[in-house]
mmCIF file of N, CA and C and ligand atoms in Angstrom:
data_model
loop_
_atom_site.group_PDB
_atom_site.id
_atom_site.type_symbol
_atom_site.label_atom_id
_atom_site.label_comp_id
_atom_site.label_asym_id
_atom_site.label_seq_id
_atom_site.Cartn_x
_atom_site.Cartn_y
_atom_site.Cartn_z
ATOM 1 N N UNK A 13 257.455 21.009 80.710
ATOM 2 C CA UNK A 13 256.680 20.062 80.071
ATOM 3 C C UNK A 13 256.955 18.774 81.005
ATOM 4 N N UNK A 14 258.183 18.322 81.358
ATOM 5 C CA UNK A 14 258.599 17.363 82.221
ATOM 6 C C UNK A 14 257.867 17.514 83.477
ATOM 7 N N UNK A 15 258.077 18.546 84.100
ATOM 8 C CA UNK A 15 257.480 18.877 85.313
ATOM 9 C C UNK A 15 255.925 18.413 85.461
ATOM 10 N N UNK A 16 255.316 19.479 84.669
ATOM 11 C CA UNK A 16 253.637 18.985 84.351
ATOM 12 C C UNK A 16 253.534 17.813 83.973
ATOM 13 N N UNK A 17 254.234 17.139 83.033
ATOM 14 C CA UNK A 17 253.681 15.686 82.582
ATOM 15 C C UNK A 17 254.008 14.820 83.768
ATOM 16 N N UNK A 18 254.656 15.033 84.501
ATOM 17 C CA UNK A 18 254.959 14.100 85.616
ATOM 18 C C UNK A 18 253.871 13.820 86.732
ATOM 19 N N UNK A 19 253.241 14.881 86.651
ATOM 20 C CA UNK A 19 252.156 15.183 87.649
ATOM 21 C C UNK A 19 250.742 15.116 87.445
ATOM 22 N N UNK A 20 250.488 15.906 86.621
ATOM 23 C CA UNK A 20 249.013 16.286 86.686
ATOM 24 C C UNK A 20 248.294 15.597 85.380
ATOM 25 N N UNK A 21 249.084 14.953 84.405
ATOM 26 C CA UNK A 21 248.587 14.394 83.561
ATOM 27 C C UNK A 21 247.751 13.077 83.812
ATOM 28 N N UNK A 22 246.839 12.751 82.903
ATOM 29 C CA UNK A 22 245.916 11.489 82.979
ATOM 30 C C UNK A 22 246.771 10.207 83.206
ATOM 31 N N UNK A 23 246.300 9.338 83.955
ATOM 32 C CA UNK A 23 246.866 7.786 83.970
ATOM 33 C C UNK A 23 245.922 6.933 83.586
ATOM 34 N N UNK A 24 246.152 5.734 83.200
ATOM 35 C CA UNK A 24 245.449 4.743 82.838
ATOM 36 C C UNK A 24 244.698 4.128 83.943
ATOM 37 N N UNK A 25 243.421 3.887 83.802
ATOM 38 C CA UNK A 25 242.626 3.545 85.322
ATOM 39 C C UNK A 25 243.153 1.976 85.368
ATOM 40 N N UNK A 26 243.500 1.487 84.463
ATOM 41 C CA UNK A 26 243.824 -0.039 84.535
ATOM 42 C C UNK A 26 245.140 -0.488 85.303
ATOM 43 N N UNK A 27 246.235 0.297 84.355
ATOM 44 C CA UNK A 27 247.663 -0.119 84.931
ATOM 45 C C UNK A 27 248.457 0.955 85.363
ATOM 46 N N UNK A 28 247.658 2.264 85.514
ATOM 47 C CA UNK A 28 248.576 3.460 86.118
ATOM 48 C C UNK A 28 249.579 3.883 84.912
ATOM 49 N N UNK A 29 249.628 3.254 83.703
ATOM 50 C CA UNK A 29 250.412 3.710 82.611
ATOM 51 C C UNK A 29 250.204 5.345 82.378
ATOM 52 N N UNK A 30 251.082 6.132 82.162
ATOM 53 C CA UNK A 30 251.069 7.697 82.170
ATOM 54 C C UNK A 30 250.403 8.038 80.979
ATOM 55 N N UNK A 31 249.479 8.578 80.511
ATOM 56 C CA UNK A 31 249.282 9.066 78.930
ATOM 57 C C UNK A 31 250.259 10.066 78.741
ATOM 58 N N UNK A 32 250.677 10.246 77.464
ATOM 59 C CA UNK A 32 251.340 11.192 77.107
ATOM 60 C C UNK A 32 250.556 12.438 76.600
ATOM 61 N N UNK A 33 251.513 13.626 76.699
ATOM 62 C CA UNK A 33 250.838 14.563 76.253
ATOM 63 C C UNK A 33 250.195 14.517 74.990
ATOM 64 N N UNK A 34 250.914 14.407 73.845
ATOM 65 C CA UNK A 34 250.460 14.061 72.430
ATOM 66 C C UNK A 34 249.292 13.282 72.692
ATOM 67 N N UNK A 35 249.046 12.125 73.281
ATOM 68 C CA UNK A 35 247.560 11.441 72.919
ATOM 69 C C UNK A 35 246.877 12.093 73.498
ATOM 70 N N UNK A 36 246.653 12.587 74.627
ATOM 71 C CA UNK A 36 245.728 13.410 75.221
ATOM 72 C C UNK A 36 245.403 14.642 74.415
ATOM 73 N N UNK A 37 246.572 15.291 73.563
ATOM 74 C CA UNK A 37 246.002 16.594 72.725
ATOM 75 C C UNK A 37 245.550 16.044 71.328
ATOM 76 N N UNK A 38 245.898 14.936 70.926
ATOM 77 C CA UNK A 38 245.451 14.444 69.566
ATOM 78 C C UNK A 38 244.115 13.654 69.880
ATOM 79 N N UNK A 39 243.734 13.310 71.143
ATOM 80 C CA UNK A 39 242.414 12.752 71.223
ATOM 81 C C UNK A 39 241.295 13.947 71.361
ATOM 82 N N UNK A 40 241.563 15.187 71.926
ATOM 83 C CA UNK A 40 241.070 16.428 72.087
ATOM 84 C C UNK A 40 240.689 16.993 70.525
ATOM 85 N N UNK A 41 241.945 16.991 69.701
ATOM 86 C CA UNK A 41 241.719 17.788 68.476
ATOM 87 C C UNK A 41 240.588 16.941 67.601
ATOM 88 N N UNK A 42 240.924 15.383 67.699
ATOM 89 C CA UNK A 42 240.060 14.466 66.913
ATOM 90 C C UNK A 42 238.612 14.359 67.723
ATOM 91 N N UNK A 43 238.122 15.479 68.046
ATOM 92 C CA UNK A 43 236.776 15.660 68.480
ATOM 93 C C UNK A 43 236.447 14.584 69.521
ATOM 94 N N UNK A 44 237.438 14.379 70.642
ATOM 95 C CA UNK A 44 237.385 13.641 71.638
ATOM 96 C C UNK A 44 237.479 12.080 71.534
ATOM 97 N N UNK A 45 238.501 11.723 70.496
ATOM 98 C CA UNK A 45 238.547 10.216 70.163
ATOM 99 C C UNK A 45 239.003 9.435 71.517
ATOM 100 N N UNK A 46 238.315 8.197 71.792
ATOM 101 C CA UNK A 46 238.927 7.659 73.013
ATOM 102 C C UNK A 46 240.387 7.190 72.814
ATOM 103 N N UNK A 47 240.911 7.196 73.913
ATOM 104 C CA UNK A 47 242.282 6.899 73.818
ATOM 105 C C UNK A 47 242.683 5.454 74.456
ATOM 106 N N UNK A 48 243.406 4.690 73.712
ATOM 107 C CA UNK A 48 243.895 3.335 74.065
ATOM 108 C C UNK A 48 245.190 3.514 74.805
ATOM 109 N N UNK A 49 245.147 2.709 75.919
ATOM 110 C CA UNK A 49 246.394 2.648 77.061
ATOM 111 C C UNK A 49 247.341 1.815 76.007
ATOM 112 N N UNK A 50 248.493 2.572 75.927
ATOM 113 C CA UNK A 50 249.663 1.634 75.164
ATOM 114 C C UNK A 50 250.230 0.533 75.675
ATOM 115 N N UNK A 51 250.033 0.571 77.183
ATOM 116 C CA UNK A 51 250.252 -0.558 77.832
ATOM 117 C C UNK A 51 249.295 -1.950 77.947
ATOM 118 N N UNK A 52 248.200 -1.599 78.415
ATOM 119 C CA UNK A 52 247.210 -2.498 78.573
ATOM 120 C C UNK A 52 246.104 -2.610 77.783
ATOM 121 N N UNK A 53 246.198 -1.380 76.637
ATOM 122 C CA UNK A 53 245.074 -1.549 75.581
ATOM 123 C C UNK A 53 243.772 -1.232 75.982
ATOM 124 N N UNK A 54 243.584 -0.936 77.461
ATOM 125 C CA UNK A 54 242.194 -0.497 77.731
ATOM 126 C C UNK A 54 241.748 1.006 77.047
ATOM 127 N N UNK A 55 240.258 1.085 76.538
ATOM 128 C CA UNK A 55 239.946 2.099 76.165
ATOM 129 C C UNK A 55 239.521 3.428 76.936
ATOM 130 N N UNK A 56 240.035 4.419 76.770
ATOM 131 C CA UNK A 56 239.421 5.600 78.020
ATOM 132 C C UNK A 56 238.668 6.506 77.018
ATOM 133 N N UNK A 57 237.467 7.135 77.415
ATOM 134 C CA UNK A 57 236.851 7.879 76.865
ATOM 135 C C UNK A 57 236.771 9.217 77.819
ATOM 136 N N UNK A 58 236.861 10.413 77.274
ATOM 137 C CA UNK A 58 236.873 11.825 78.012
ATOM 138 C C UNK A 58 235.586 11.820 78.830
ATOM 139 N N UNK A 59 235.571 12.533 80.074
ATOM 140 C CA UNK A 59 234.324 12.573 80.968
ATOM 141 C C UNK A 59 233.556 13.515 80.284
ATOM 142 N N UNK A 60 232.433 13.632 80.540
ATOM 143 C CA UNK A 60 231.355 14.839 80.279
ATOM 144 C C UNK A 60 231.742 15.752 80.665
ATOM 145 N N UNK A 61 232.195 16.035 81.961
ATOM 146 C CA UNK A 61 232.518 17.227 82.694
ATOM 147 C C UNK A 61 233.705 17.958 81.864
ATOM 148 N N UNK A 62 234.613 16.954 81.483
ATOM 149 C CA UNK A 62 235.927 17.548 80.853
ATOM 150 C C UNK A 62 235.726 17.946 79.680
ATOM 151 N N UNK A 63 234.814 17.456 78.941
ATOM 152 C CA UNK A 63 234.173 18.028 77.493
ATOM 153 C C UNK A 63 233.475 19.413 77.820
ATOM 154 N N UNK A 64 232.827 19.558 78.678
ATOM 155 C CA UNK A 64 232.488 20.888 79.046
ATOM 156 C C UNK A 64 233.345 21.811 79.285
ATOM 157 N N UNK A 65 234.433 21.454 80.047
ATOM 158 C CA UNK A 65 235.414 22.394 80.504
ATOM 159 C C UNK A 65 236.376 22.837 79.155
ATOM 160 N N UNK A 66 236.509 21.812 78.247
ATOM 161 C CA UNK A 66 237.376 22.010 77.016
ATOM 162 C C UNK A 66 236.480 23.112 76.326
ATOM 163 N N UNK A 67 235.162 23.021 76.168
ATOM 164 C CA UNK A 67 234.180 23.790 75.311
ATOM 165 C C UNK A 67 234.546 25.071 76.042
ATOM 166 N N UNK A 68 234.168 25.324 77.143
ATOM 167 C CA UNK A 68 234.111 26.611 78.096
ATOM 168 C C UNK A 68 235.612 27.412 77.727
ATOM 169 N N UNK A 69 236.634 26.467 77.967
ATOM 170 C CA UNK A 69 237.936 27.197 77.635
ATOM 171 C C UNK A 69 238.291 27.741 76.152
ATOM 172 N N UNK A 70 237.659 27.108 75.529
ATOM 173 C CA UNK A 70 238.025 27.651 74.095
ATOM 174 C C UNK A 70 236.771 28.665 73.306
ATOM 175 N N UNK A 71 235.477 28.391 73.944
ATOM 176 C CA UNK A 71 234.554 29.307 73.477
ATOM 177 C C UNK A 71 234.536 30.601 74.253
ATOM 178 N N UNK A 72 234.808 30.569 75.414
ATOM 179 C CA UNK A 72 234.868 31.840 76.351
ATOM 180 C C UNK A 72 235.764 33.090 75.580
ATOM 181 N N UNK A 73 237.105 32.335 75.667
ATOM 182 C CA UNK A 73 237.915 33.425 74.988
ATOM 183 C C UNK A 73 237.536 33.879 73.431
ATOM 184 N N UNK A 74 236.998 32.886 72.912
ATOM 185 C CA UNK A 74 236.665 33.291 71.395
ATOM 186 C C UNK A 74 235.708 34.107 71.251
ATOM 187 N N UNK A 75 234.661 33.952 72.150
ATOM 188 C CA UNK A 75 233.444 35.062 71.971
ATOM 189 C C UNK A 75 233.744 36.293 72.524
ATOM 190 N N UNK A 76 234.590 36.354 73.756
ATOM 191 C CA UNK A 76 235.021 37.846 74.281
ATOM 192 C C UNK A 76 235.843 38.479 73.164
ATOM 193 N N UNK A 77 236.802 37.581 72.486
ATOM 194 C CA UNK A 77 237.786 38.333 71.726
ATOM 195 C C UNK A 77 237.026 38.682 70.381
ATOM 196 N N UNK A 78 236.038 37.966 69.844
ATOM 197 C CA UNK A 78 235.360 37.931 68.736
ATOM 198 C C UNK A 78 234.209 39.075 68.723
ATOM 199 N N UNK A 79 233.629 39.109 69.948
ATOM 200 C CA UNK A 79 232.412 40.293 70.172
ATOM 201 C C UNK A 79 232.846 41.444 70.749
ATOM 202 N N UNK A 80 233.918 41.511 71.697
ATOM 203 C CA UNK A 80 234.542 42.728 72.229
ATOM 204 C C UNK A 80 235.564 43.183 71.655
ATOM 205 N N UNK A 81 236.799 42.399 72.095
ATOM 206 C CA UNK A 81 238.073 42.950 71.768
ATOM 207 C C UNK A 81 238.091 43.259 70.253
ATOM 208 N N UNK A 82 237.995 42.232 69.006
ATOM 209 C CA UNK A 82 238.334 42.596 67.842
ATOM 210 C C UNK A 82 237.730 43.753 67.351
ATOM 211 N N UNK A 83 236.320 43.807 67.603
ATOM 212 C CA UNK A 83 235.636 45.159 67.278
ATOM 213 C C UNK A 83 236.305 46.292 67.509
ATOM 214 N N UNK A 84 236.353 46.520 68.854
ATOM 215 C CA UNK A 84 237.117 47.442 69.805
ATOM 216 C C UNK A 84 238.486 47.948 69.036
ATOM 217 N N UNK A 85 239.269 46.815 68.550
ATOM 218 C CA UNK A 85 240.612 47.246 68.027
ATOM 219 C C UNK A 85 240.135 47.198 66.466
ATOM 220 N N UNK A 86 238.993 47.436 65.790
ATOM 221 C CA UNK A 86 238.875 47.626 64.352
ATOM 222 C C UNK A 86 239.383 46.246 63.623
ATOM 223 N N UNK A 87 239.447 45.287 64.088
ATOM 224 C CA UNK A 87 240.226 44.179 63.213
ATOM 225 C C UNK A 87 238.979 43.704 62.110
ATOM 226 N N UNK A 88 239.808 43.438 61.006
ATOM 227 C CA UNK A 88 238.531 42.690 59.723
ATOM 228 C C UNK A 88 238.422 41.242 60.288
ATOM 229 N N UNK A 89 237.302 40.864 59.858
ATOM 230 C CA UNK A 89 236.651 39.597 59.974
ATOM 231 C C UNK A 89 237.797 38.544 59.844
ATOM 232 N N UNK A 90 238.572 38.525 58.448
ATOM 233 C CA UNK A 90 239.626 37.457 58.481
ATOM 234 C C UNK A 90 240.479 37.480 59.543
ATOM 235 N N UNK A 91 240.851 38.666 59.868
ATOM 236 C CA UNK A 91 242.170 38.646 60.977
ATOM 237 C C UNK A 91 241.402 38.179 62.428
ATOM 238 N N UNK A 92 240.138 38.545 62.678
ATOM 239 C CA UNK A 92 239.699 38.022 63.735
ATOM 240 C C UNK A 92 239.455 36.576 63.901
ATOM 241 N N UNK A 93 238.965 36.312 62.627
ATOM 242 C CA UNK A 93 238.746 34.506 62.714
ATOM 243 C C UNK A 93 240.192 33.971 62.502
ATOM 244 N N UNK A 94 241.220 34.521 61.937
ATOM 245 C CA UNK A 94 242.719 33.955 62.254
ATOM 246 C C UNK A 94 243.137 33.830 63.582
ATOM 247 N N UNK A 95 242.853 34.875 64.162
ATOM 248 C CA UNK A 95 243.455 35.061 65.753
ATOM 249 C C UNK A 95 242.602 34.248 66.622
ATOM 250 N N UNK A 96 241.179 34.078 66.391
ATOM 251 C CA UNK A 96 240.745 33.056 67.140
ATOM 252 C C UNK A 96 241.160 31.648 66.969
ATOM 253 N N UNK A 97 241.156 31.352 65.693
ATOM 254 C CA UNK A 97 241.632 29.932 65.555
ATOM 255 C C UNK A 97 242.883 29.663 66.119
ATOM 256 N N UNK A 98 244.094 30.626 65.972
ATOM 257 C CA UNK A 98 245.202 30.580 66.621
ATOM 258 C C UNK A 98 245.097 30.425 68.386
ATOM 259 N N UNK A 99 244.341 31.046 68.708
ATOM 260 C CA UNK A 99 244.110 31.191 70.036
ATOM 261 C C UNK A 99 243.317 29.964 70.710
ATOM 262 N N UNK A 100 242.499 29.229 69.851
ATOM 263 C CA UNK A 100 241.934 27.881 70.382
ATOM 264 C C UNK A 100 243.030 27.198 70.167
ATOM 265 N N UNK A 101 243.943 27.124 69.404
ATOM 266 C CA UNK A 101 245.013 26.293 68.993
ATOM 267 C C UNK A 101 245.974 26.234 70.306
ATOM 268 N N UNK A 102 246.507 27.441 70.655
ATOM 269 C CA UNK A 102 247.085 27.576 71.953
ATOM 270 C C UNK A 102 246.719 27.034 72.974
ATOM 271 N N UNK A 103 245.225 27.258 73.304
ATOM 272 C CA UNK A 103 244.700 27.290 74.511
ATOM 273 C C UNK A 103 244.795 25.504 74.374
ATOM 274 N N UNK A 104 244.409 24.846 73.281
ATOM 275 C CA UNK A 104 244.236 23.541 73.290
ATOM 276 C C UNK A 104 245.597 22.898 73.571
ATOM 277 N N UNK A 105 246.511 23.189 73.380
ATOM 278 C CA UNK A 105 247.921 22.423 74.039
ATOM 279 C C UNK A 105 248.123 22.553 75.377
ATOM 280 N N UNK A 106 247.112 23.279 76.116
ATOM 281 C CA UNK A 106 247.028 23.372 77.688
ATOM 282 C C UNK A 106 246.210 22.292 78.134
ATOM 283 N N UNK A 107 245.272 21.945 77.495
ATOM 284 C CA UNK A 107 244.066 21.320 77.708
ATOM 285 C C UNK A 107 244.298 19.686 78.218
ATOM 286 N N UNK A 108 245.324 19.069 77.963
ATOM 287 C CA UNK A 108 245.814 17.919 78.345
ATOM 288 C C UNK A 108 245.654 17.909 80.170
ATOM 289 N N UNK A 109 246.040 19.143 80.547
ATOM 290 C CA UNK A 109 246.153 19.330 81.928
ATOM 291 C C UNK A 109 244.764 19.490 82.556
ATOM 292 N N UNK A 110 243.712 19.550 81.951
ATOM 293 C CA UNK A 110 242.375 19.746 82.572
ATOM 294 C C UNK A 110 241.354 18.693 82.438
ATOM 295 N N UNK A 111 241.855 17.745 81.310
ATOM 296 C CA UNK A 111 240.835 16.716 81.087
ATOM 297 C C UNK A 111 241.133 15.554 81.848
ATOM 298 N N UNK A 112 239.749 14.736 82.051
ATOM 299 C CA UNK A 112 239.605 13.517 82.839
ATOM 300 C C UNK A 112 239.200 12.265 81.703
ATOM 301 N N UNK A 113 239.999 11.270 81.742
ATOM 302 C CA UNK A 113 239.379 10.128 80.901
ATOM 303 C C UNK A 113 238.876 9.062 81.744
ATOM 304 N N UNK A 114 237.886 8.489 81.362
ATOM 305 C CA UNK A 114 237.355 7.312 81.966
ATOM 306 C C UNK A 114 237.436 6.030 81.453
ATOM 307 N N UNK A 115 237.892 4.811 82.120
ATOM 308 C CA UNK A 115 237.627 3.683 81.510
ATOM 309 C C UNK A 115 236.447 2.976 81.599
ATOM 310 N N UNK A 116 235.800 2.625 80.239
ATOM 311 C CA UNK A 116 234.356 2.391 80.432
ATOM 312 C C UNK A 116 234.280 0.541 80.028
ATOM 313 N N UNK A 117 234.154 -0.093 80.688
ATOM 314 C CA UNK A 117 233.979 -1.438 80.417
ATOM 315 C C UNK A 117 233.308 -1.899 79.225
ATOM 316 N N UNK A 118 233.747 -2.970 78.664
ATOM 317 C CA UNK A 118 233.064 -3.540 77.392
ATOM 318 C C UNK A 118 232.932 -2.379 76.276
ATOM 319 N N UNK A 119 233.751 -1.506 76.099
ATOM 320 C CA UNK A 119 233.770 -0.533 75.134
ATOM 321 C C UNK A 119 234.851 -0.845 74.352
HETATM 322 ZN ZN1 ZN B 272 246.870 0.631 81.041
#
C-alpha cells in the first residue's frame, strides 16, 4: 500500500497534498461525496469518467457472476447476493487507484 499510495493516488489540484487511500475509499462508498483537501480545504469532486469506471468495475463482475457463474455452480440466491456484495467490497478497496477527482471553483 505504501508503494502504490506514493505514486498513483490522487493529489490535491491546489496544493499537491496527497489524498489518503481512506479518504478516497470513503468518498466512493458515500456515493462519490466530494473530498476536501485536509491541507488547503479545496473541494474535489469525482470526474464523470471515474464514476463510469467505478460502476463498470463493480457491475460487470457482479453481472457475470450473478448471471453466469452462480447459476452454473448451483448457488442459492442469498449466497449469490452475499458473494456479489463481498466481491463489490473487495473491488472497491482498489478503486482509489482508478478514480480521478477535479477541483471545481466556487463549489
Ligand atoms: Zn490542497
